[in-house]
Coordinates of C-alpha atoms and ligand atoms in Angstrom, one line a residue:
M26 CA 34.5 16.3 13.0
H27 CA 33.6 18.8 10.6
E28 CA 36.5 18.3 8.2
I29 CA 35.9 14.4 8.3
I30 CA 32.0 15.0 7.1
R31 CA 32.9 17.1 4.2
E32 CA 35.7 14.7 3.3
L33 CA 33.0 11.9 3.2
E34 CA 30.7 14.5 1.4
R35 CA 33.3 15.6 -1.5
R36 CA 34.3 11.7 -1.7
R37 CA 30.8 10.7 -2.5
A38 CA 30.1 13.7 -4.6
A39 CA 33.3 12.6 -6.9
A40 CA 31.6 8.6 -7.3
Q41 CA 28.4 10.3 -8.0
L42 CA 29.8 12.1 -10.7
G43 CA 31.1 9.1 -11.7
G44 CA 33.2 10.0 -15.3
G45 CA 32.4 13.7 -15.3
E46 CA 29.7 15.9 -16.7
K47 CA 31.0 16.1 -20.0
R48 CA 30.8 12.0 -19.9
I49 CA 26.8 12.4 -18.7
D50 CA 26.0 15.4 -21.4
A51 CA 27.1 12.2 -23.8
Q52 CA 25.5 10.0 -22.5
H53 CA 22.2 11.9 -22.5
A54 CA 22.7 13.3 -26.2
R55 CA 22.3 9.6 -27.0
G56 CA 18.8 9.9 -25.5
K57 CA 20.3 7.2 -22.5
L58 CA 19.7 8.0 -19.1
T59 CA 22.7 7.9 -16.7
A60 CA 22.8 4.8 -14.5
R61 CA 21.7 6.8 -10.9
E62 CA 18.9 8.6 -13.3
R63 CA 17.6 4.8 -14.1
L64 CA 17.8 4.0 -10.5
E65 CA 15.8 6.5 -9.6
I66 CA 13.1 5.9 -12.0
L67 CA 13.3 1.9 -11.3
L68 CA 13.0 2.1 -7.2
D69 CA 10.5 3.4 -4.9
E70 CA 11.4 6.6 -4.2
G71 CA 14.4 7.3 -1.4
S72 CA 14.7 3.3 -1.2
F73 CA 18.1 3.2 -2.9
E74 CA 20.7 2.1 -0.7
E75 CA 24.2 2.3 -2.1
F76 CA 27.1 -0.7 -1.5
D77 CA 30.9 -0.4 -2.7
T78 CA 30.6 3.3 -3.5
F79 CA 34.3 4.0 -3.4
V80 CA 35.5 0.9 -4.5
E81 CA 38.5 1.5 -7.4
H82 CA 40.3 -0.3 -9.5
R83 CA 43.6 -2.0 -8.8
S84 CA 45.0 -2.0 -12.3
T85 CA 48.7 -0.4 -12.9
D86 CA 48.8 -1.1 -16.5
F87 CA 48.7 1.7 -19.3
G88 CA 49.1 4.3 -16.9
M89 CA 45.5 3.1 -15.1
E90 CA 47.6 4.3 -11.8
A91 CA 46.6 7.5 -12.6
N92 CA 43.4 6.9 -13.3
R93 CA 40.7 5.7 -10.9
I94 CA 37.4 6.9 -10.7
P95 CA 35.6 5.5 -7.4
G96 CA 32.8 3.2 -8.1
D97 CA 34.0 1.8 -11.1
G98 CA 32.2 1.9 -13.8
V99 CA 29.2 0.2 -11.9
V100 CA 26.2 1.2 -9.4
T101 CA 25.0 -1.7 -6.9
G102 CA 23.2 -2.0 -3.8
W103 CA 19.7 -2.8 -3.0
G104 CA 16.2 -1.1 -2.3
T105 CA 12.4 -1.3 -3.4
I106 CA 10.1 -1.5 -5.9
N107 CA 6.2 -1.2 -4.8
G108 CA 7.9 -2.3 -0.9
R109 CA 9.4 -5.4 -1.8
L110 CA 13.2 -6.5 -2.1
V111 CA 15.6 -6.1 -5.0
Y112 CA 19.1 -5.9 -5.4
L113 CA 20.8 -4.2 -8.3
F114 CA 23.6 -3.6 -10.3
V115 CA 23.8 -1.3 -12.7
K116 CA 26.4 -0.2 -15.6
D117 CA 27.6 3.1 -15.6
F118 CA 28.9 3.9 -19.3
T119 CA 30.7 7.2 -18.2
V120 CA 33.2 5.3 -16.5
F121 CA 35.9 3.2 -19.0
G122 CA 32.2 2.6 -20.7
G123 CA 30.9 0.6 -18.2
S124 CA 34.1 -2.1 -18.7
L125 CA 34.0 -4.7 -16.3
S126 CA 37.4 -5.1 -14.1
A127 CA 38.4 -7.3 -11.0
A128 CA 37.3 -5.1 -8.9
H129 CA 33.9 -3.7 -10.6
A130 CA 33.1 -7.8 -11.3
Q131 CA 33.5 -8.1 -7.3
K132 CA 30.9 -5.4 -6.8
I133 CA 28.3 -7.8 -8.9
V134 CA 29.3 -10.8 -7.0
K135 CA 28.8 -9.5 -3.9
I136 CA 25.1 -7.8 -4.7
Q137 CA 24.2 -11.6 -6.3
Q138 CA 25.4 -13.2 -3.1
M139 CA 23.0 -11.3 -1.2
A140 CA 20.4 -11.5 -3.2
L141 CA 20.9 -15.4 -3.3
R142 CA 21.1 -15.5 0.9
N143 CA 17.9 -13.3 1.3
G144 CA 15.8 -14.7 -1.2
A145 CA 15.3 -11.3 -3.5
P146 CA 15.5 -10.7 -6.7
V147 CA 18.5 -9.3 -8.7
I148 CA 18.1 -7.0 -11.5
G149 CA 21.3 -6.0 -13.5
V150 CA 21.1 -2.6 -15.7
F151 CA 23.6 -3.3 -18.8
D152 CA 25.6 -0.3 -20.7
A153 CA 29.2 -1.3 -21.3
G154 CA 31.9 -2.3 -23.6
G155 CA 32.7 -5.3 -21.8
A156 CA 35.8 -6.6 -20.5
R157 CA 38.3 -3.7 -19.0
I158 CA 40.9 -4.3 -21.9
Q159 CA 43.8 -2.8 -19.6
E160 CA 42.7 -6.5 -17.4
G161 CA 43.5 -8.9 -19.7
V162 CA 42.7 -12.2 -17.8
D163 CA 41.8 -10.5 -14.3
A164 CA 38.7 -9.1 -16.3
L165 CA 38.0 -12.7 -17.7
A166 CA 38.3 -14.0 -14.3
G167 CA 35.6 -11.9 -12.7
Y168 CA 33.2 -12.5 -15.8
G169 CA 33.4 -16.3 -14.7
E170 CA 32.4 -15.0 -11.4
V171 CA 29.5 -13.5 -12.1
F172 CA 28.6 -15.9 -14.3
A173 CA 29.1 -19.2 -11.8
N174 CA 26.8 -17.2 -9.7
N175 CA 23.9 -16.6 -12.3
V176 CA 23.9 -19.9 -12.5
L177 CA 23.6 -20.9 -8.8
S178 CA 21.2 -18.4 -8.5
S179 CA 19.2 -19.7 -11.2
G180 CA 15.7 -21.3 -10.1
V181 CA 16.0 -19.7 -6.6
I182 CA 15.7 -16.3 -7.3
P183 CA 14.3 -14.1 -10.5
Q184 CA 17.3 -12.7 -12.3
I185 CA 16.4 -9.4 -14.6
S186 CA 19.0 -8.2 -17.5
I187 CA 18.1 -4.6 -18.7
I188 CA 20.1 -4.1 -22.0
M189 CA 20.4 0.0 -22.2
G190 CA 23.2 0.3 -24.4
P191 CA 26.0 -1.5 -26.1
C192 CA 26.2 -5.0 -24.8
A193 CA 29.0 -6.8 -25.9
G194 CA 31.7 -9.8 -25.4
G195 CA 31.6 -10.7 -22.0
D196 CA 28.9 -9.0 -21.1
V197 CA 26.5 -10.6 -22.9
Y198 CA 26.4 -13.7 -21.4
S199 CA 25.5 -13.1 -18.2
P200 CA 22.2 -12.0 -19.3
A201 CA 21.6 -14.7 -21.0
M202 CA 21.6 -17.1 -17.9
T203 CA 18.9 -15.2 -16.7
D204 CA 15.4 -15.0 -16.7
F205 CA 14.8 -12.7 -18.7
I206 CA 16.0 -9.7 -21.4
F207 CA 14.6 -6.7 -21.8
M208 CA 16.0 -4.0 -24.2
V209 CA 15.4 -0.4 -25.1
R210 CA 14.9 0.0 -28.8
D211 CA 17.5 2.1 -31.2
T212 CA 19.8 2.5 -28.1
S213 CA 20.6 -0.8 -27.3
Y214 CA 22.1 -3.5 -28.9
M215 CA 23.6 -7.0 -28.1
F216 CA 26.2 -9.2 -29.6
V217 CA 29.2 -11.8 -29.0
T218 CA 31.6 -10.3 -31.6
G219 CA 30.8 -6.5 -33.2
P220 CA 30.4 -5.9 -36.6
D221 CA 34.1 -4.7 -37.1
V222 CA 35.1 -8.3 -36.3
V223 CA 32.4 -9.9 -38.2
K224 CA 33.6 -8.0 -41.2
T225 CA 37.4 -9.2 -40.9
V226 CA 35.8 -13.2 -39.8
T227 CA 33.2 -13.9 -42.6
N228 CA 33.8 -10.6 -44.5
E229 CA 29.9 -9.7 -43.4
V230 CA 29.0 -6.1 -43.4
V231 CA 26.2 -5.6 -40.9
S232 CA 25.4 -2.5 -38.4
A233 CA 25.6 -2.8 -34.9
E234 CA 22.0 -2.8 -34.9
E235 CA 20.7 -5.0 -37.7
L236 CA 23.5 -7.2 -35.8
G237 CA 22.3 -7.2 -32.5
G238 CA 19.3 -4.2 -32.2
A239 CA 16.0 -4.7 -30.2
K240 CA 14.0 -5.3 -33.1
I241 CA 16.5 -8.7 -34.0
H242 CA 16.2 -10.2 -30.6
T243 CA 13.0 -9.4 -30.0
T244 CA 11.8 -11.1 -33.3
K245 CA 14.8 -13.6 -34.8
S246 CA 16.8 -14.7 -32.4
S247 CA 14.3 -14.6 -29.2
I248 CA 16.9 -13.6 -26.8
A249 CA 14.8 -10.9 -25.8
D250 CA 11.6 -11.4 -24.1
G251 CA 10.6 -7.8 -24.5
A252 CA 11.5 -4.2 -26.1
Y253 CA 10.4 0.1 -25.2
D254 CA 10.9 2.8 -26.9
N255 CA 13.3 4.3 -24.5
D256 CA 14.8 4.3 -20.8
I257 CA 11.6 5.4 -18.9
E258 CA 9.4 3.3 -20.3
C259 CA 11.6 0.3 -19.9
L260 CA 12.2 1.3 -16.4
L261 CA 8.4 1.8 -15.6
Q262 CA 7.1 -1.8 -17.1
M263 CA 10.2 -3.7 -14.9
R264 CA 8.4 -2.2 -11.9
R265 CA 5.2 -4.1 -13.5
L266 CA 6.8 -7.3 -14.0
I267 CA 8.5 -7.3 -10.4
D268 CA 5.1 -6.8 -9.2
Y269 CA 4.1 -9.9 -11.1
L270 CA 7.1 -12.1 -9.6
P271 CA 7.9 -13.8 -5.7
T272 CA 11.1 -12.4 -4.4
S273 CA 12.4 -16.0 -4.0
N274 CA 12.0 -20.0 -4.5
R275 CA 10.6 -20.3 -1.2
E276 CA 8.0 -17.6 -1.7
Q277 CA 4.6 -17.6 -3.2
P278 CA 3.9 -14.7 -6.1
P279 CA 2.8 -11.3 -4.5
S280 CA -1.2 -11.0 -4.0
W281 CA -2.3 -7.6 -4.6
P282 CA -5.9 -6.3 -4.5
S283 CA -8.6 -7.3 -7.1
F284 CA -11.4 -5.4 -7.9
Q285 CA -13.2 -7.6 -10.2
D286 CA -15.3 -10.0 -8.8
V287 CA -14.7 -13.4 -10.7
D288 CA -18.1 -14.3 -10.0
K289 CA -19.9 -12.9 -13.2
D290 CA -20.6 -14.1 -15.9
D291 CA -18.8 -12.9 -18.9
V292 CA -21.2 -13.3 -22.0
S293 CA -19.2 -12.3 -24.6
L294 CA -17.1 -15.3 -24.2
D295 CA -20.2 -17.6 -25.4
T296 CA -19.3 -16.2 -28.8
L297 CA -15.8 -15.9 -28.9
I298 CA -15.9 -19.3 -31.4
P299 CA -16.3 -18.1 -35.0
S300 CA -19.5 -21.0 -36.3
N301 CA -16.6 -21.9 -39.1
P302 CA -14.2 -23.6 -37.3
N303 CA -11.7 -22.6 -39.8
K304 CA -12.3 -19.1 -38.8
P305 CA -9.3 -17.6 -36.4
Y306 CA -10.2 -15.7 -33.5
D307 CA -8.0 -13.4 -30.6
M308 CA -7.3 -15.9 -27.9
K309 CA -6.0 -12.7 -26.4
E310 CA -9.4 -11.5 -25.9
L311 CA -10.0 -14.9 -23.4
I312 CA -6.7 -14.0 -21.7
L313 CA -7.9 -10.4 -20.5
K314 CA -11.3 -11.1 -20.1
V315 CA -10.2 -14.0 -17.4
A316 CA -7.1 -12.2 -16.2
D317 CA -7.4 -9.7 -12.9
E318 CA -8.8 -6.1 -15.0
G319 CA -7.8 -7.0 -18.0
D320 CA -4.1 -6.7 -17.3
F321 CA -1.4 -8.6 -18.8
F322 CA 2.4 -9.0 -19.1
E323 CA 2.8 -10.6 -22.2
I324 CA 6.9 -12.0 -22.7
Q325 CA 7.8 -12.4 -26.4
E326 CA 5.0 -10.8 -27.4
S327 CA 7.0 -10.2 -31.5
F328 CA 8.5 -13.6 -30.9
A329 CA 6.6 -16.9 -32.3
K330 CA 3.1 -15.4 -32.2
N331 CA 1.7 -18.5 -32.6
I332 CA 1.7 -19.1 -28.7
I333 CA 0.9 -16.5 -26.1
T334 CA 3.1 -16.4 -23.0
G335 CA 3.1 -14.2 -19.8
F336 CA 1.6 -12.9 -17.0
G337 CA -1.7 -12.5 -15.6
R338 CA -3.5 -12.4 -12.0
I339 CA -6.4 -14.0 -10.3
E340 CA -8.2 -12.9 -7.6
G341 CA -4.8 -10.7 -6.9
S342 CA -2.1 -13.5 -7.3
T343 CA -0.3 -13.9 -10.6
V344 CA -0.7 -16.9 -13.0
G345 CA 1.3 -17.8 -15.9
F346 CA -1.0 -18.0 -19.3
V347 CA 0.0 -19.9 -21.9
A348 CA -2.0 -20.3 -25.0
N349 CA -2.5 -20.7 -28.6
Q350 CA -3.1 -18.0 -31.1
P351 CA -5.6 -19.2 -33.5
M352 CA -4.9 -15.8 -35.6
V353 CA -1.6 -16.8 -36.1
L354 CA -0.4 -19.8 -38.1
A355 CA -4.1 -21.5 -36.9
G356 CA -2.3 -21.5 -34.2
V357 CA 0.1 -24.6 -35.1
L358 CA 2.8 -25.6 -32.9
D359 CA 6.1 -25.5 -34.3
S360 CA 10.0 -25.5 -32.8
D361 CA 9.9 -21.4 -31.8
A362 CA 6.4 -21.8 -30.2
S363 CA 7.7 -24.5 -28.3
R364 CA 10.8 -23.0 -27.2
K365 CA 9.4 -20.3 -26.2
A366 CA 6.1 -21.8 -24.2
A367 CA 9.0 -24.5 -22.5
R368 CA 11.0 -21.7 -21.0
F369 CA 8.3 -19.9 -20.3
V370 CA 6.1 -22.9 -18.4
R371 CA 9.7 -23.4 -16.6
F372 CA 10.1 -20.4 -14.9
C373 CA 6.3 -20.2 -13.8
D374 CA 7.6 -23.7 -11.8
C375 CA 10.7 -22.6 -10.8
F376 CA 8.5 -19.8 -8.8
N377 CA 5.7 -21.4 -7.7
I378 CA 3.4 -19.2 -10.3
P379 CA 0.3 -21.8 -11.6
L380 CA 0.0 -22.1 -14.9
V381 CA -3.0 -21.8 -16.9
T382 CA -3.4 -22.9 -20.7
F383 CA -5.7 -22.5 -23.1
V384 CA -5.8 -24.7 -26.3
D385 CA -6.8 -24.7 -29.4
V386 CA -4.4 -25.8 -31.9
P387 CA -3.8 -27.8 -34.9
G388 CA -1.1 -30.1 -34.5
F389 CA 2.6 -29.6 -35.1
L390 CA 3.9 -27.8 -38.5
P391 CA 4.7 -30.2 -41.0
G392 CA 7.7 -29.6 -43.6
T393 CA 11.5 -30.2 -43.8
A394 CA 12.6 -26.8 -42.0
Q395 CA 11.0 -27.6 -39.1
E396 CA 12.0 -31.3 -39.0
Y397 CA 15.5 -30.3 -40.6
G398 CA 15.3 -27.4 -37.8
G399 CA 14.9 -30.2 -35.0
L400 CA 11.2 -29.8 -34.3
I401 CA 11.3 -33.3 -32.7
K402 CA 13.4 -32.3 -29.6
H403 CA 12.3 -28.8 -29.7
G404 CA 8.3 -29.8 -28.9
A405 CA 10.0 -32.7 -27.0
K406 CA 10.5 -29.4 -24.5
L407 CA 7.4 -28.0 -24.1
L408 CA 5.9 -31.5 -23.7
F409 CA 9.0 -32.2 -20.8
A410 CA 8.1 -28.6 -19.9
F411 CA 4.4 -29.2 -18.7
T412 CA 5.2 -32.7 -17.5
E413 CA 8.1 -31.7 -15.0
A414 CA 5.7 -28.7 -14.0
T415 CA 4.6 -29.0 -10.3
V416 CA 2.9 -26.4 -9.4
P417 CA -1.2 -25.9 -10.1
K418 CA -2.1 -26.5 -14.0
I419 CA -5.6 -25.8 -15.2
T420 CA -6.1 -26.5 -19.1
C421 CA -8.7 -24.9 -21.1
I422 CA -9.7 -26.5 -24.8
T423 CA -11.6 -24.1 -26.5
R424 CA -11.7 -25.6 -29.9
K425 CA -9.4 -27.7 -31.6
A426 CA -6.9 -30.4 -30.0
F427 CA -5.5 -32.5 -32.3
G428 CA -2.9 -35.2 -32.4
G429 CA 0.3 -34.8 -30.2
A430 CA -0.5 -31.5 -29.6
Y431 CA -3.2 -32.7 -27.9
D432 CA -0.9 -34.1 -25.2
V433 CA 2.0 -31.6 -25.2
M434 CA -0.8 -28.6 -24.2
A435 CA -1.0 -29.5 -20.7
S436 CA -3.6 -32.3 -21.3
K437 CA -4.4 -34.5 -18.1
H438 CA -1.9 -37.3 -19.8
M439 CA 0.6 -34.6 -18.8
R440 CA -0.4 -34.6 -15.3
A441 CA -2.8 -30.9 -15.4
D442 CA -4.8 -31.0 -12.2
I443 CA -8.3 -29.8 -14.1
N444 CA -8.8 -30.2 -17.5
Y445 CA -11.5 -28.2 -19.1
A446 CA -13.2 -28.2 -22.5
W447 CA -16.0 -25.2 -23.8
P448 CA -18.6 -27.0 -26.1
T449 CA -17.2 -26.1 -29.2
A450 CA -13.7 -27.8 -28.4
Q451 CA -12.8 -30.7 -31.1
I452 CA -10.7 -33.3 -29.0
A453 CA -9.1 -36.1 -32.5
V454 CA -6.1 -37.2 -33.8
M455 CA -6.5 -34.9 -36.6
G456 CA -9.2 -32.9 -38.5
A457 CA -11.8 -34.2 -40.0
K458 CA -10.3 -33.7 -44.1
G459 CA -6.8 -35.1 -43.1
A460 CA -8.5 -38.3 -41.5
V461 CA -10.7 -39.3 -44.2
E462 CA -8.2 -39.0 -47.2
I463 CA -6.2 -41.6 -44.6
I464 CA -8.8 -44.1 -43.7
F465 CA -11.3 -44.5 -46.6
R466 CA -8.5 -43.7 -49.2
A467 CA -10.4 -46.4 -51.4
D468 CA -13.2 -43.6 -51.5
I469 CA -11.2 -40.9 -52.8
N470 CA -12.6 -40.4 -56.2
D471 CA -16.3 -40.7 -54.9
P472 CA -17.0 -36.8 -53.2
A473 CA -20.3 -38.2 -52.0
K474 CA -19.0 -40.7 -50.1
I475 CA -16.2 -38.3 -48.3
A476 CA -18.7 -35.9 -47.7
E477 CA -20.4 -38.7 -45.9
R478 CA -17.5 -39.8 -44.3
T479 CA -16.5 -36.6 -43.5
R480 CA -19.5 -35.5 -41.6
E481 CA -19.5 -39.3 -39.7
Y482 CA -16.2 -38.3 -38.6
E483 CA -17.2 -35.0 -37.6
E484 CA -20.0 -35.8 -35.6
R485 CA -18.2 -38.6 -34.0
F486 CA -15.1 -36.8 -33.0
L487 CA -15.4 -33.2 -33.3
N488 CA -16.5 -32.7 -29.8
P489 CA -15.4 -32.4 -26.4
F490 CA -17.7 -35.7 -25.2
V491 CA -15.3 -38.8 -26.1
A492 CA -12.9 -37.2 -23.4
A493 CA -14.9 -36.1 -21.3
Q494 CA -16.5 -39.7 -21.5
R495 CA -13.3 -41.1 -20.6
G496 CA -12.4 -38.1 -17.6
Y497 CA -9.4 -37.3 -19.8
L498 CA -11.7 -33.6 -19.4
D499 CA -13.2 -33.5 -16.0
E500 CA -15.6 -31.1 -17.4
V501 CA -17.6 -29.2 -19.9
I502 CA -17.7 -25.8 -19.4
M503 CA -19.8 -22.7 -20.2
P504 CA -17.1 -19.9 -22.0
H505 CA -18.7 -17.0 -19.8
S506 CA -18.0 -19.4 -16.5
T507 CA -14.4 -19.4 -17.9
R508 CA -12.9 -17.1 -15.1
R509 CA -15.2 -18.0 -12.5
R510 CA -13.9 -21.8 -13.0
I511 CA -10.8 -21.4 -12.9
A512 CA -10.7 -18.9 -10.0
R513 CA -12.3 -21.3 -8.0
G514 CA -10.2 -24.4 -9.3
L515 CA -7.0 -22.4 -8.8
R516 CA -8.3 -21.9 -4.9
S517 CA -8.7 -25.9 -4.6
L518 CA -5.4 -26.0 -5.4
R519 CA -3.2 -23.9 -3.0
N520 CA -1.8 -26.6 -1.1
K521 CA -1.2 -28.6 -3.9
R522 CA 2.0 -30.9 -3.3
V523 CA 3.8 -33.4 -5.9
E524 CA 6.3 -35.8 -4.7
M525 CA 9.1 -36.1 -7.6
P526 CA 11.6 -39.4 -7.9
W527 CA 15.1 -38.4 -6.7
K528 CA 17.5 -37.3 -9.1
K529 CA 20.2 -35.0 -9.4
H530 CA 18.4 -32.8 -12.0
D531 CA 16.4 -33.4 -15.3
N532 CA 17.4 -34.1 -18.8
I533 CA 15.4 -31.7 -20.5
P534 CA 15.8 -31.9 -24.6
L535 CA 17.9 -29.2 -24.8
Ligands
HXC625 C1 37.8 -0.1 -21.6 C2 36.6 1.0 -23.0 C3 36.2 -0.1 -23.0 C4 36.5 -1.7 -22.7 C5 35.0 1.5 -23.7 N1 36.1 1.8 -23.1 N2 35.1 0.0 -23.9 N3 37.5 0.8 -21.6 N4 37.8 -1.5 -21.5 N5 36.1 -2.7 -23.3 C6 36.2 3.2 -23.0 C7 36.7 4.0 -24.2 O1 38.3 4.0 -23.7 C8 36.2 5.5 -23.5 O2 37.1 6.1 -22.3 C9 34.6 5.2 -23.1 O3 34.7 3.9 -22.5 C10 33.9 5.2 -24.2 O4 33.9 4.3 -25.3 P1 33.5 5.4 -26.6 O5 34.4 4.5 -27.1 O6 34.1 6.5 -27.1 O7 32.2 5.3 -27.0 P2 31.5 4.5 -28.0 O8 31.4 5.6 -29.2 O9 29.5 4.5 -27.6 O10 31.5 3.1 -28.7 C11 31.7 2.1 -27.5 C12 31.8 0.6 -28.0 C13 33.6 0.9 -27.9 C14 31.0 -0.1 -28.7 C15 31.3 -0.3 -26.4 O11 33.9 1.6 -26.9 C16 33.7 -0.4 -28.0 O12 33.6 -1.2 -29.0 N6 34.2 -0.8 -27.0 C17 35.2 -2.2 -26.9 C18 34.4 -3.4 -26.7 C19 35.0 -4.6 -26.9 O13 35.6 -4.8 -28.0 N7 35.3 -5.0 -25.7 C20 36.3 -6.4 -25.1 C21 35.1 -7.6 -25.5 S1 35.9 -9.3 -25.3 P3 37.1 7.5 -22.8 O14 38.0 7.6 -21.2 O15 37.3 8.4 -23.9 O16 35.6 8.0 -22.2 C22 34.7 -9.4 -23.8 C23 35.8 -10.6 -23.7 C24 35.3 -11.3 -22.2 O17 34.3 -9.0 -23.2 C25 34.8 -13.0 -22.6 C26 34.4 -13.4 -21.1 C27 33.6 -14.6 -21.6

């Protein structure tokens, strides 16, 4: 019996060593943790239950039969984050560069299917060289199965991808179909084809960092939802993110203790809006004052900064905040902002997370760059996403809500449940100057008349009361009461049920 147990221990120790000391040292020298070290930080202490420790590849080409390492380049299993179940697959770069073989793919698929059956998130950590080159089509088939399971899980369980090294070729499409992608600065990069292929095909000379580093994907391509300075910070932030999410679409978001009284007024909000309507102010201040303990997990912080998206809590329960940011491009809606917010709204709707929307938007961004870039369809994505969302929706207009953007930003007409406005709100087809120049074109050369007309327009339209008279707003509220009003509103909407007309699925303007 002792012999049998020793054999198990010997095999387990061999598996845990992955590609061996030398490759582990090389991993550390690059500033990266190993797969197992990453698991230790991500999960509650001692909670990891490993599956398929002894799985090996079955390839016999190119001498691979003599080169087998138990685990085959990916550590899989389940564990808990603050006591809540998650499934994981963590690529081990020290074993065949984390590349994907048929057996490696089977391990991932097993985890995906268990997570789907049991209603728990899947977290994938990527640090790999793509398809196992020696396996040919078997590796491609393996990828295909992972992709198919990503699609089946989409909208049922949260799927999160963390990129902590190379992620190229076949490895990029699985993250692309998950809900969120996070990267580590300087050590991770993602691209379909690497710098060498780019050079051969297009003659372009570009480094891996310039082609697909964290900076590019968080600021330019918007492929990644956030980036962190090192493995440890990234993994700790993922624990924080998981705390906001329900384990599946059958569950409500988790509820955590909240220590900030919602009934306490915040008088500083009464002076948040500057007296000059063209002066910006920081919308994040409002979010931080409305969210419990000012705790806010921002999604896509560095992309399309004219709109803010992210998770916070009110009375301990998760809400998704969407807010125009007057500090950037005056909070205008453009293609990037519309796409960013639409995707976030759809995530929240999939996972029963109520939406709180703050509006200060001067309209859609004019110009050929926007129109040629498909602003009509991108803007429609946000309109579509807000309208189809059946989760509780509370909107508060703080200042401008002009034109089509008024409709889009979770207005009453887009089936929002509760629509508030601050007394500083201005709801109109457009700003006073543009409006007067169009409807009083004949007076354009008479500054006194134009000034008079502008004053008239401002008095008539640039306030919340016309919309309130028509019931498009449910109430005009004092800024200091915003957190209380939203918290009470969310309580009242807890049992909201909406029937949608039967359909196979919708056809959002992609
Ligand atoms: C098998 C691989 C591998 C791969 C790396 N290795 N990639 N083994 N298949 N795809 C092995 C190396 O042989 C090496 O083994 C170890 O992993 C570490 O690799 P290095 O090259 O020494 O490391 P580094 O210099 O850091 O470079 C990392 C890398 C590079 C940039 C990822 O290895 C690389 O370019 N790999 C190939 C990437 C690629 O072209 N993959 C196929 C993509 S096509 P030893 O034994 O020396 O430690 C694809 C199509 C799928 O994925 C499409 C599905 C839709």
